Coordinates of C-alpha atoms in Angstrom, one line a residue:
Chain A
M1 CA -59.6 62.1 14.0
D2 CA -57.6 64.7 12.1
L3 CA -58.3 63.7 8.5
H4 CA -55.6 65.8 7.0
T5 CA -52.9 63.7 8.8
L6 CA -53.9 60.4 7.2
T7 CA -51.7 58.5 4.7
I8 CA -53.2 57.2 1.4
H9 CA -53.6 53.7 2.7
E10 CA -55.2 54.8 5.9
A11 CA -57.6 57.2 4.2
H12 CA -58.4 54.5 1.6
E13 CA -59.5 52.1 4.4
H14 CA -61.7 54.7 6.0
L15 CA -63.3 55.7 2.6
K16 CA -64.0 52.0 1.9
N17 CA -65.6 51.6 5.3
R18 CA -67.6 54.8 4.7
D19 CA -66.2 56.3 7.9
F20 CA -66.2 59.6 6.0
S21 CA -66.7 60.6 2.4
A22 CA -64.2 61.9 -0.2
R23 CA -66.0 65.2 0.1
E24 CA -65.4 65.4 3.9
L25 CA -61.8 64.4 3.4
T26 CA -61.3 67.0 0.7
Q27 CA -63.0 69.7 2.9
A28 CA -60.7 68.7 5.8
L29 CA -57.7 69.2 3.6
L30 CA -59.0 72.6 2.3
K31 CA -59.5 73.7 5.9
R32 CA -56.0 72.6 6.8
I33 CA -54.6 74.6 3.8
E34 CA -56.5 77.7 4.9
E35 CA -54.9 77.4 8.4
V36 CA -51.3 76.7 7.6
E37 CA -50.8 77.9 4.0
P38 CA -50.1 81.5 5.0
K39 CA -47.0 80.2 6.9
V40 CA -45.9 77.5 4.5
K41 CA -46.7 78.9 1.1
A42 CA -46.6 75.5 -0.6
Y43 CA -49.1 76.2 -3.3
I44 CA -49.0 78.5 -6.4
T45 CA -52.6 77.7 -7.5
L46 CA -55.4 76.3 -5.4
T47 CA -58.4 74.7 -7.1
P48 CA -60.9 74.1 -4.3
E49 CA -64.1 74.0 -6.5
K50 CA -62.5 71.5 -8.9
A51 CA -61.4 69.4 -6.0
L52 CA -64.9 69.3 -4.5
N53 CA -66.3 68.3 -7.9
E54 CA -63.8 65.6 -8.2
A55 CA -64.6 64.4 -4.6
E56 CA -68.2 64.1 -5.6
Q57 CA -67.2 61.9 -8.6
A58 CA -65.0 59.9 -6.2
D59 CA -67.9 59.4 -3.8
K60 CA -70.0 58.0 -6.7
M61 CA -67.1 55.6 -7.6
I62 CA -67.0 54.5 -4.0
A63 CA -70.7 54.0 -3.8
S64 CA -70.7 51.9 -6.9
G65 CA -67.8 49.8 -5.5
E66 CA -65.3 50.8 -8.3
T67 CA -62.6 52.0 -6.0
T68 CA -58.9 52.0 -6.5
P69 CA -56.4 52.7 -3.7
L70 CA -56.3 56.3 -4.9
T71 CA -60.0 57.0 -5.3
G72 CA -61.0 60.1 -3.3
I73 CA -57.4 60.9 -2.2
P74 CA -56.6 64.6 -2.3
L75 CA -53.2 65.3 -3.9
A76 CA -51.0 68.2 -4.8
I77 CA -49.3 68.4 -8.2
K78 CA -45.9 70.1 -8.9
D79 CA -46.5 73.1 -11.2
V80 CA -44.3 71.6 -13.9
L81 CA -46.9 69.0 -14.8
S82 CA -49.5 70.0 -17.4
T83 CA -53.0 70.1 -16.0
E84 CA -55.8 70.7 -18.5
G85 CA -57.6 74.0 -17.7
I86 CA -55.4 74.7 -14.7
T87 CA -52.7 77.3 -14.9
T88 CA -49.3 75.7 -15.1
T89 CA -46.5 78.2 -14.4
C90 CA -43.3 76.2 -13.9
G91 CA -42.6 78.7 -11.2
S92 CA -41.8 81.2 -13.9
K93 CA -43.1 84.6 -15.0
I94 CA -42.8 83.5 -18.6
L95 CA -45.5 80.9 -18.1
S96 CA -47.5 82.8 -15.5
N97 CA -50.6 82.9 -17.8
F98 CA -50.2 79.4 -19.4
V99 CA -53.2 77.2 -19.3
P100 CA -52.5 73.7 -20.7
V101 CA -55.0 72.2 -23.1
Y102 CA -54.2 68.6 -22.1
D103 CA -53.1 66.6 -19.1
A104 CA -49.7 65.1 -18.5
T105 CA -49.9 61.3 -18.8
V106 CA -49.3 61.0 -15.0
V107 CA -52.1 63.4 -14.2
H108 CA -54.4 61.5 -16.6
H109 CA -53.5 58.2 -14.7
L110 CA -54.3 59.8 -11.3
K111 CA -57.7 61.2 -12.6
K112 CA -58.6 57.8 -14.0
A113 CA -57.8 56.2 -10.6
G114 CA -60.2 58.7 -9.0
A115 CA -57.6 60.9 -7.2
I116 CA -58.4 64.5 -6.4
T117 CA -56.2 67.5 -7.3
L118 CA -56.2 70.2 -4.6
G119 CA -53.9 72.5 -6.6
K120 CA -50.4 73.1 -8.1
V121 CA -47.4 73.4 -5.8
N122 CA -44.4 75.7 -5.8
M123 CA -41.0 75.0 -7.3
D124 CA -37.8 76.6 -8.3
E125 CA -38.3 78.2 -11.7
F126 CA -38.2 75.4 -14.4
A127 CA -37.1 73.0 -11.6
M128 CA -33.7 74.7 -11.5
G129 CA -32.7 75.0 -7.8
S130 CA -32.5 73.3 -4.5
S131 CA -34.5 75.7 -2.3
T132 CA -37.6 77.1 -4.1
E133 CA -36.0 80.5 -3.7
N134 CA -35.9 80.7 -7.5
S135 CA -39.7 80.6 -7.8
A136 CA -41.1 83.7 -9.5
F137 CA -43.9 83.4 -6.8
G138 CA -41.6 83.6 -3.8
P139 CA -40.1 80.8 -1.7
S140 CA -42.0 78.1 0.2
R141 CA -41.1 77.5 3.8
N142 CA -39.9 74.3 5.6
P143 CA -42.8 73.3 8.0
W144 CA -40.1 72.2 10.5
D145 CA -38.6 75.6 10.7
L146 CA -40.2 78.4 8.7
S147 CA -36.9 80.3 8.5
T148 CA -35.3 77.4 6.5
I149 CA -35.8 76.3 2.9
P150 CA -38.0 73.3 2.1
G151 CA -35.4 72.1 -0.5
G152 CA -36.0 72.1 -4.2
S153 CA -36.9 72.1 -6.8
S154 CA -40.0 70.1 -5.6
G155 CA -40.1 72.2 -2.4
G156 CA -43.8 72.9 -2.6
S157 CA -44.5 69.2 -3.1
A158 CA -42.4 68.3 0.0
A159 CA -43.6 71.1 2.2
A160 CA -47.3 70.4 1.4
V161 CA -46.9 66.7 2.4
A162 CA -45.0 67.6 5.6
A163 CA -47.5 70.3 6.6
D164 CA -50.5 67.9 5.9
E165 CA -51.7 70.2 3.2
C166 CA -52.3 67.2 1.0
I167 CA -52.3 63.4 1.5
A168 CA -49.4 63.0 -1.0
S169 CA -48.0 64.9 -4.0
L170 CA -46.1 64.5 -7.3
G171 CA -42.7 66.0 -7.9
T172 CA -40.1 65.7 -10.5
D173 CA -36.4 65.0 -10.2
T174 CA -33.6 66.0 -12.6
G175 CA -30.7 66.1 -10.1
G176 CA -32.3 65.4 -6.8
S177 CA -35.4 67.6 -7.0
I178 CA -37.7 65.0 -5.3
R179 CA -35.2 63.4 -2.9
Q180 CA -33.5 66.5 -1.5
P181 CA -36.7 68.3 -0.6
A182 CA -38.1 65.1 0.8
S183 CA -35.0 64.9 3.0
C184 CA -35.3 68.6 4.1
C185 CA -39.0 68.2 5.0
G186 CA -38.8 64.7 6.5
V187 CA -41.1 62.9 4.0
V188 CA -40.6 60.0 1.5
G189 CA -39.6 60.9 -2.1
L190 CA -38.9 58.4 -4.8
K191 CA -37.2 59.1 -8.1
P192 CA -37.9 56.1 -10.4
T193 CA -35.6 54.7 -13.1
Y194 CA -35.4 56.9 -16.2
G195 CA -38.1 55.7 -18.6
R196 CA -40.2 54.0 -15.9
V197 CA -42.7 56.9 -15.7
S198 CA -44.0 58.9 -18.7
R199 CA -42.6 62.4 -19.2
F200 CA -45.4 63.4 -21.6
G201 CA -46.8 66.7 -20.3
L202 CA -43.9 67.2 -18.0
I203 CA -42.4 70.6 -19.0
A204 CA -38.9 69.7 -20.0
F205 CA -35.7 70.8 -18.2
G206 CA -33.0 68.2 -18.8
S207 CA -34.7 65.6 -21.0
S208 CA -32.2 62.8 -20.4
L209 CA -32.5 63.2 -16.6
D210 CA -36.1 64.3 -15.8
Q211 CA -38.4 61.8 -14.0
V212 CA -41.7 62.2 -12.3
G213 CA -42.2 60.5 -8.9
P214 CA -44.2 60.5 -5.6
L215 CA -43.7 62.4 -2.3
T216 CA -45.6 60.7 0.5
K217 CA -45.9 60.3 4.2
D218 CA -44.7 56.7 4.2
V219 CA -43.2 54.1 2.0
R220 CA -46.4 52.2 1.4
D221 CA -47.9 55.3 -0.1
A222 CA -45.0 55.7 -2.5
A223 CA -45.5 52.1 -3.6
L224 CA -49.2 52.7 -4.1
L225 CA -48.6 55.8 -6.2
M226 CA -45.9 54.0 -8.3
N227 CA -48.5 51.4 -9.2
V228 CA -50.5 54.1 -10.9
L229 CA -47.6 56.3 -12.3
A230 CA -45.3 53.6 -13.8
G231 CA -45.8 52.2 -17.2
Y232 CA -45.1 52.5 -20.9
D233 CA -46.5 55.6 -22.8
P234 CA -46.4 55.6 -26.6
R235 CA -46.4 59.4 -26.4
D236 CA -43.0 59.4 -24.6
S237 CA -40.4 57.8 -26.9
T238 CA -38.0 57.4 -24.0
S239 CA -40.5 55.5 -21.8
V240 CA -39.5 51.9 -21.5
N241 CA -41.9 49.1 -22.3
S242 CA -41.2 46.6 -19.4
E243 CA -43.7 45.0 -17.1
V244 CA -44.8 47.0 -14.0
P245 CA -44.8 44.9 -10.9
D246 CA -47.2 45.4 -8.0
Y247 CA -44.9 47.6 -5.9
T248 CA -46.7 46.8 -2.6
A249 CA -45.6 43.2 -3.0
F250 CA -42.0 44.3 -2.1
L251 CA -43.1 45.7 1.3
K252 CA -41.7 43.1 3.7
S253 CA -40.4 43.9 7.2
D254 CA -37.1 42.1 7.0
L255 CA -34.1 42.3 4.8
K256 CA -32.9 38.7 4.7
G257 CA -30.9 38.1 1.5
I258 CA -30.4 41.9 0.8
T259 CA -26.8 43.1 0.4
I260 CA -26.3 46.9 1.1
G261 CA -23.4 48.7 -0.4
V262 CA -21.7 51.6 1.4
A263 CA -19.5 53.8 -0.7
K264 CA -16.7 55.8 1.0
E265 CA -17.1 58.5 -1.6
Y266 CA -20.4 59.5 0.0
F267 CA -18.9 60.2 3.4
I268 CA -16.7 63.2 2.5
E269 CA -15.4 66.2 4.1
G270 CA -18.1 68.9 4.4
I271 CA -20.8 66.5 5.4
D272 CA -22.7 67.6 8.5
P273 CA -21.6 65.4 11.5
E274 CA -25.2 64.8 12.6
V275 CA -26.1 63.6 9.1
E276 CA -23.1 61.2 9.0
K277 CA -24.0 59.9 12.4
A278 CA -27.7 59.3 11.5
V279 CA -26.7 57.4 8.3
K280 CA -24.3 55.2 10.2
E281 CA -26.9 54.4 12.8
A282 CA -29.4 53.6 10.1
L283 CA -26.9 51.1 8.6
Q284 CA -26.8 49.3 12.0
V285 CA -30.6 49.2 12.0
L286 CA -30.6 47.7 8.5
Q287 CA -28.0 45.2 9.5
G288 CA -30.1 44.2 12.5
L289 CA -32.9 43.5 10.0
G290 CA -30.9 40.9 8.2
A291 CA -29.1 42.9 5.5
K292 CA -25.5 42.2 4.7
I293 CA -23.3 45.4 4.6
V294 CA -20.4 45.5 2.1
D295 CA -18.0 48.2 1.2
I296 CA -18.1 49.4 -2.4
S297 CA -16.4 52.1 -4.4
L298 CA -17.9 54.7 -6.8
P299 CA -14.6 56.3 -7.8
H300 CA -16.1 58.9 -10.2
T301 CA -18.5 60.4 -7.7
E302 CA -16.5 63.6 -7.3
Y303 CA -17.0 64.4 -11.0
A304 CA -20.8 64.0 -11.0
L305 CA -21.4 67.6 -10.1
P306 CA -19.4 69.2 -12.9
V307 CA -20.8 66.6 -15.3
Y308 CA -24.4 67.5 -14.3
Y309 CA -23.9 71.2 -14.4
L310 CA -22.7 70.9 -18.0
I311 CA -25.3 68.4 -19.3
A312 CA -28.4 69.7 -17.5
P313 CA -27.9 73.4 -18.6
A314 CA -27.0 72.2 -22.1
E315 CA -30.3 70.3 -22.4
A316 CA -32.1 73.2 -20.7
S317 CA -30.7 75.8 -23.1
S318 CA -32.2 73.9 -26.0
N319 CA -35.5 73.0 -24.2
L320 CA -36.1 76.6 -23.1
A321 CA -35.5 78.0 -26.6
R322 CA -39.3 77.5 -27.1
Y323 CA -40.2 80.4 -24.8
D324 CA -40.1 83.1 -27.3
G325 CA -43.4 85.0 -26.7
V326 CA -45.0 83.6 -29.8
K327 CA -47.1 80.4 -29.1
Y328 CA -47.8 80.7 -25.4
G329 CA -46.8 82.5 -22.2
F330 CA -45.7 86.0 -21.5
R331 CA -44.6 88.4 -24.3
A332 CA -42.8 91.7 -23.5
G333 CA -43.4 95.0 -25.3
K334 CA -44.5 95.9 -28.8
D335 CA -41.3 95.7 -30.7
E336 CA -40.1 96.9 -34.1
N337 CA -38.5 93.5 -34.9
L338 CA -38.7 89.8 -34.0
I339 CA -35.2 89.4 -32.4
A340 CA -35.8 92.4 -30.1
M341 CA -39.2 90.9 -29.1
Y342 CA -37.5 87.5 -28.3
K343 CA -34.8 89.2 -26.3
K344 CA -37.2 91.4 -24.3
T345 CA -39.6 88.5 -23.7
R346 CA -36.9 86.1 -22.5
S347 CA -35.0 88.6 -20.4
E348 CA -38.1 89.8 -18.6
G349 CA -39.7 86.4 -18.4
F350 CA -36.9 84.3 -17.0
G351 CA -35.3 84.7 -13.5
A352 CA -31.6 85.0 -12.8
E353 CA -30.8 81.2 -12.2
V354 CA -32.6 80.1 -15.4
K355 CA -30.8 82.8 -17.4
R356 CA -27.5 81.6 -15.8
R357 CA -28.1 78.0 -16.8
I358 CA -29.3 79.0 -20.3
M359 CA -26.0 81.0 -20.7
L360 CA -23.9 78.1 -19.3
G361 CA -25.6 75.6 -21.6
T362 CA -25.4 77.7 -24.7
Y363 CA -21.7 78.2 -24.0
A364 CA -21.1 74.5 -23.4
L365 CA -22.8 73.6 -26.7
S366 CA -21.3 76.5 -28.8
A367 CA -18.8 76.0 -31.6
G368 CA -15.3 75.5 -30.4
Y369 CA -16.3 74.5 -26.8
Y370 CA -18.6 71.5 -27.5
D371 CA -15.9 68.8 -27.2
A372 CA -14.1 70.4 -24.2
Y373 CA -17.3 70.7 -22.2
Y374 CA -20.4 68.9 -23.3
G375 CA -18.5 66.1 -25.1
K376 CA -16.2 65.5 -22.1
A377 CA -19.1 65.6 -19.6
S378 CA -21.0 63.0 -21.7
Q379 CA -17.9 60.7 -21.6
V380 CA -17.4 61.1 -17.8
R381 CA -21.2 60.3 -17.5
T382 CA -20.4 56.9 -19.0
L383 CA -17.8 56.3 -16.3
I384 CA -20.2 57.3 -13.5
R385 CA -22.8 54.8 -15.0
R386 CA -20.2 52.1 -15.1
D387 CA -19.2 52.7 -11.5
F388 CA -22.8 51.8 -10.5
E389 CA -23.0 48.8 -12.9
K390 CA -19.9 47.4 -11.2
A391 CA -21.1 48.2 -7.7
F392 CA -24.5 46.5 -8.3
K393 CA -22.6 43.2 -9.1
K394 CA -21.6 43.2 -5.4
C395 CA -24.8 44.6 -3.7
D396 CA -28.6 45.0 -4.2
V397 CA -28.9 48.6 -3.0
I398 CA -26.6 51.4 -1.9
V399 CA -27.4 53.5 1.2
T400 CA -26.1 57.1 1.4
P401 CA -27.1 60.4 3.0
T402 CA -29.6 62.2 0.7
A403 CA -28.0 65.6 1.2
P404 CA -24.8 66.6 2.9
T405 CA -26.6 69.0 5.4
P406 CA -30.1 69.5 6.8
A407 CA -32.2 72.4 5.4
F408 CA -30.3 75.7 5.4
K409 CA -31.7 79.2 6.1
I410 CA -33.6 81.1 3.4
G411 CA -31.2 83.5 1.7
E412 CA -28.1 81.7 3.0
K413 CA -26.8 80.4 -0.3
A414 CA -28.8 82.7 -2.7
D415 CA -25.7 84.6 -3.9
D416 CA -23.4 81.7 -4.4
P417 CA -24.6 79.4 -7.2
L418 CA -21.7 76.9 -6.7
Q419 CA -22.5 76.5 -3.0
M420 CA -26.2 75.9 -3.8
Y421 CA -25.2 73.3 -6.4
L422 CA -23.4 71.3 -3.7
S423 CA -26.7 70.5 -2.1
D424 CA -27.3 67.9 -4.8
I425 CA -23.9 66.2 -4.6
F426 CA -25.3 62.8 -3.4
T427 CA -28.5 62.8 -5.6
I428 CA -27.1 63.9 -9.0
P429 CA -25.1 60.6 -9.8
V430 CA -28.4 58.7 -9.7
N431 CA -29.9 60.9 -12.4
L432 CA -26.8 60.7 -14.5
A433 CA -26.9 56.9 -14.4
G434 CA -30.6 56.8 -15.0
I435 CA -31.2 54.6 -11.9
A436 CA -33.7 54.7 -9.0
G437 CA -33.4 56.3 -5.6
I438 CA -35.6 57.1 -2.6
S439 CA -35.2 59.5 0.3
I440 CA -36.8 58.5 3.6
P441 CA -36.8 60.1 7.0
G442 CA -33.7 58.9 8.9
G443 CA -33.3 61.2 11.8
L444 CA -33.7 64.6 13.3
T445 CA -30.9 67.1 14.2
R446 CA -30.6 68.7 17.6
N447 CA -32.4 71.6 16.1
R448 CA -35.2 69.3 15.1
L449 CA -34.5 69.4 11.3
P450 CA -35.1 66.2 9.4
I451 CA -32.2 64.1 8.0
G452 CA -32.8 62.0 4.9
L453 CA -31.5 58.6 4.1
Q454 CA -31.1 57.6 0.4
V455 CA -31.5 54.1 -0.9
I456 CA -30.3 53.6 -4.5
S457 CA -30.9 50.6 -6.8
G458 CA -30.0 49.6 -10.3
P459 CA -32.4 50.3 -13.2
F460 CA -36.0 49.0 -12.8
E461 CA -35.2 47.7 -9.3
E462 CA -37.6 50.1 -7.5
G463 CA -38.9 47.0 -5.6
K464 CA -35.6 46.6 -3.8
V465 CA -35.5 50.3 -2.9
L466 CA -39.0 50.1 -1.5
Q467 CA -38.3 46.9 0.4
T468 CA -35.2 48.4 2.1
A469 CA -37.0 51.7 2.8
F470 CA -40.1 49.9 4.2
A471 CA -38.1 47.6 6.5
Y472 CA -36.2 50.5 7.9
E473 CA -39.4 52.6 8.3
Q474 CA -41.3 49.8 10.1
N475 CA -38.5 49.6 12.6
T476 CA -38.0 53.3 13.3
E477 CA -40.2 56.2 14.3
W478 CA -38.9 59.0 12.1
H479 CA -41.7 58.9 9.6
V480 CA -44.4 59.5 12.1
K481 CA -42.7 62.6 13.6
K482 CA -44.5 65.8 12.6
P483 CA -43.5 69.4 12.6
K484 CA -45.3 71.8 15.0
L485 CA -47.0 74.4 12.9
Chain B
M1 CA -10.0 84.1 -17.0
K2 CA -12.0 81.3 -18.6
I3 CA -14.4 83.6 -20.2
T4 CA -14.4 87.2 -21.2
R5 CA -17.0 89.9 -21.2
D6 CA -17.2 89.9 -25.0
Q7 CA -17.8 86.1 -25.0
V8 CA -20.6 86.6 -22.5
E9 CA -22.2 89.2 -24.7
H10 CA -21.9 86.9 -27.7
I11 CA -23.5 83.9 -25.8
A12 CA -26.3 86.2 -24.7
L13 CA -27.1 87.0 -28.3
L14 CA -27.1 83.3 -29.2
A15 CA -29.4 82.6 -26.3
R16 CA -31.7 85.6 -27.2
L17 CA -31.1 87.3 -23.8
E18 CA -30.0 90.8 -23.0
F19 CA -28.4 92.1 -19.8
S20 CA -27.6 95.3 -18.1
E21 CA -24.0 96.3 -17.6
K22 CA -24.1 95.2 -14.0
E23 CA -25.6 91.8 -14.9
I24 CA -23.0 91.2 -17.6
E25 CA -20.3 91.8 -15.0
A26 CA -21.9 89.5 -12.5
F27 CA -22.5 86.7 -15.1
T28 CA -18.9 87.0 -16.3
R29 CA -17.6 86.5 -12.8
Q30 CA -20.0 83.7 -11.9
M31 CA -19.5 81.8 -15.2
D32 CA -15.8 82.1 -14.8
N33 CA -16.0 80.5 -11.3
I34 CA -18.2 77.7 -12.5
L35 CA -16.1 77.0 -15.6
T36 CA -13.0 77.0 -13.5
Y37 CA -14.7 74.4 -11.3
F38 CA -15.5 72.3 -14.4
D39 CA -11.7 72.1 -15.1
K40 CA -11.8 69.2 -12.6
L41 CA -13.1 67.0 -15.5
K42 CA -9.7 67.4 -17.2
E43 CA -8.2 65.0 -14.6
V44 CA -10.3 62.1 -15.9
D45 CA -8.8 60.0 -18.7
T46 CA -11.7 59.5 -21.2
T47 CA -9.6 58.0 -24.0
S48 CA -11.9 55.7 -26.1
V49 CA -14.8 56.2 -23.6
E50 CA -18.2 56.3 -25.5
P51 CA -20.3 59.3 -24.5
T52 CA -23.7 58.7 -22.8
S53 CA -26.5 60.9 -24.0
H54 CA -29.2 58.7 -22.5
A55 CA -28.6 56.5 -19.5
I56 CA -31.1 53.9 -20.5
Q57 CA -30.2 52.7 -24.0
V58 CA -33.2 53.2 -26.3
K59 CA -33.0 52.8 -30.0
N60 CA -35.1 54.8 -32.5
V61 CA -38.7 54.2 -31.7
F62 CA -41.0 53.9 -34.7
R63 CA -44.7 53.7 -35.0
E64 CA -47.2 53.2 -37.8
D65 CA -47.7 56.4 -39.9
E66 CA -51.4 56.7 -39.0
A67 CA -53.3 60.0 -38.7
K68 CA -54.6 60.4 -35.2
K69 CA -56.7 63.1 -33.5
S70 CA -54.6 66.2 -32.7
I71 CA -55.2 69.4 -30.8
A72 CA -58.0 71.5 -32.3
L73 CA -57.0 74.7 -34.0
D74 CA -58.7 77.0 -31.5
L75 CA -57.1 75.2 -28.6
S76 CA -53.6 75.4 -30.1
L77 CA -54.1 79.1 -30.5
K78 CA -55.6 79.5 -27.0
N79 CA -52.4 80.5 -25.2
A80 CA -51.0 82.8 -27.9
P81 CA -50.0 86.2 -26.7
E82 CA -51.2 87.7 -30.0
K83 CA -53.2 86.0 -32.8
E84 CA -54.9 87.0 -36.0
G85 CA -57.4 84.7 -37.7
N86 CA -55.9 81.2 -37.5
C87 CA -52.3 82.5 -37.1
F88 CA -49.8 83.5 -34.4
R89 CA -49.1 87.2 -34.8
V90 CA -45.5 88.3 -34.5
P91 CA -43.6 91.6 -35.3
K92 CA -42.8 92.2 -38.9
I93 CA -39.9 89.9 -40.1
I94 CA -39.4 91.0 -43.7
E95 CA -39.1 94.6 -44.7

């Protein structure tokens, strides 16, 4: 048995039956990492010793019968989530030496459940990007084709899962950063409703958009991780205090009583014909499982991209003001005055895309332009949210492509920010509206690149997303296909 | 042009960033492209539409004003690039 290929629920059964120990499972993953990591480059920091110590603890928990579904499961954590005592870089030179003194709430929850951390995975700097090419530590590779991008910003999280370099991983999603890489790498990625999962210890990019979520090998694993991640946290004032259901209870293999909305605005010019075909075939499968398909309209979809690229950089420009070379992180030079030190530190510490977004955001918020840019964008955001509210009166979930194209070549869009931004055209509206969305494997192109299928629900309806995704997955084979490495 | 070179230099100062001549040129061009693309929003009638700053409506969140354990002094200084005693050390501010 190749232990590294197991899902969370499969590994859990074996651990419970004592077929192997958490230590053996962790060693198998570390060996797999050693073999394929030089090709995939998913990790920024590996913590093998810590992982083996945690495995020993997990084996004790198992021996005493105190297991949770995550006990002894080796995971990878996106390097934007604070981990006590483990360097947390955010993919940036400016935090290259930053060692958090506390754990993010989600990391704390995972540890309490007995999960094991293998290391911290690569990402676009400060989660800004769709390819991991903006990482200060170099890009990760798509395990399906090493010359293509793994998506981003959680590209390391998605590549690590697809390459079996972890059992599952955590990512974050501000405009598609979990779902788009999941789509590129042929894995499952769930962005929960805004407020469902604590953001405490998540290094902020766009505070009104950021959410933490799981990247997994199948839908059941996403539900299992959501059971641990979701919940109210008094340390995050935007976390919502509503009951957390058992997400595995939604995993049924039919869709009787579910109405699926299809929006014409998501089948636009520029969408790859293979992607369009895959999504239309998926809709037939879903219909065959008992779902009712209805046409809906989300008329403000075309404005989501400009709205996002005003709001997210505006929030980022203010969030990233804290990197000034004083309290933590990198500091440049010995300077004669404070302003010069700030400028040197920030100019040397941040990469080009981060600087571009800080500039855009600063401009959008600056005197004389606020109303025309940030103000206008916030109003159109309301219209986008209302589109979804109206649509969900007619349907339970909406099915769309996750991204307009499969993974593109490394370097292909590096010089054209606007082209790169278009990768997130189908995922961004979900963040703006604060609702939930999942990407699941929904096909392979002729060139054997994964195609992602997105299922979207209203706020706190992750159960419906998981039900639809699970039913589709149980009746198709895409999720069991593996890249050849 | 949506944005001039002078404006880009002014924004850079506000954002505490500095750029080479070549970078300023590239930024001016790229920001101009992006801002032109944003003009699309002018098509939308937003008369009397309330802005959304948070998608999930949360009101002010209050808690009891109780002292709780916080991060120890040595830990809060642990990541400082330069420190002196119990302080963050920065270049001279007042002449």
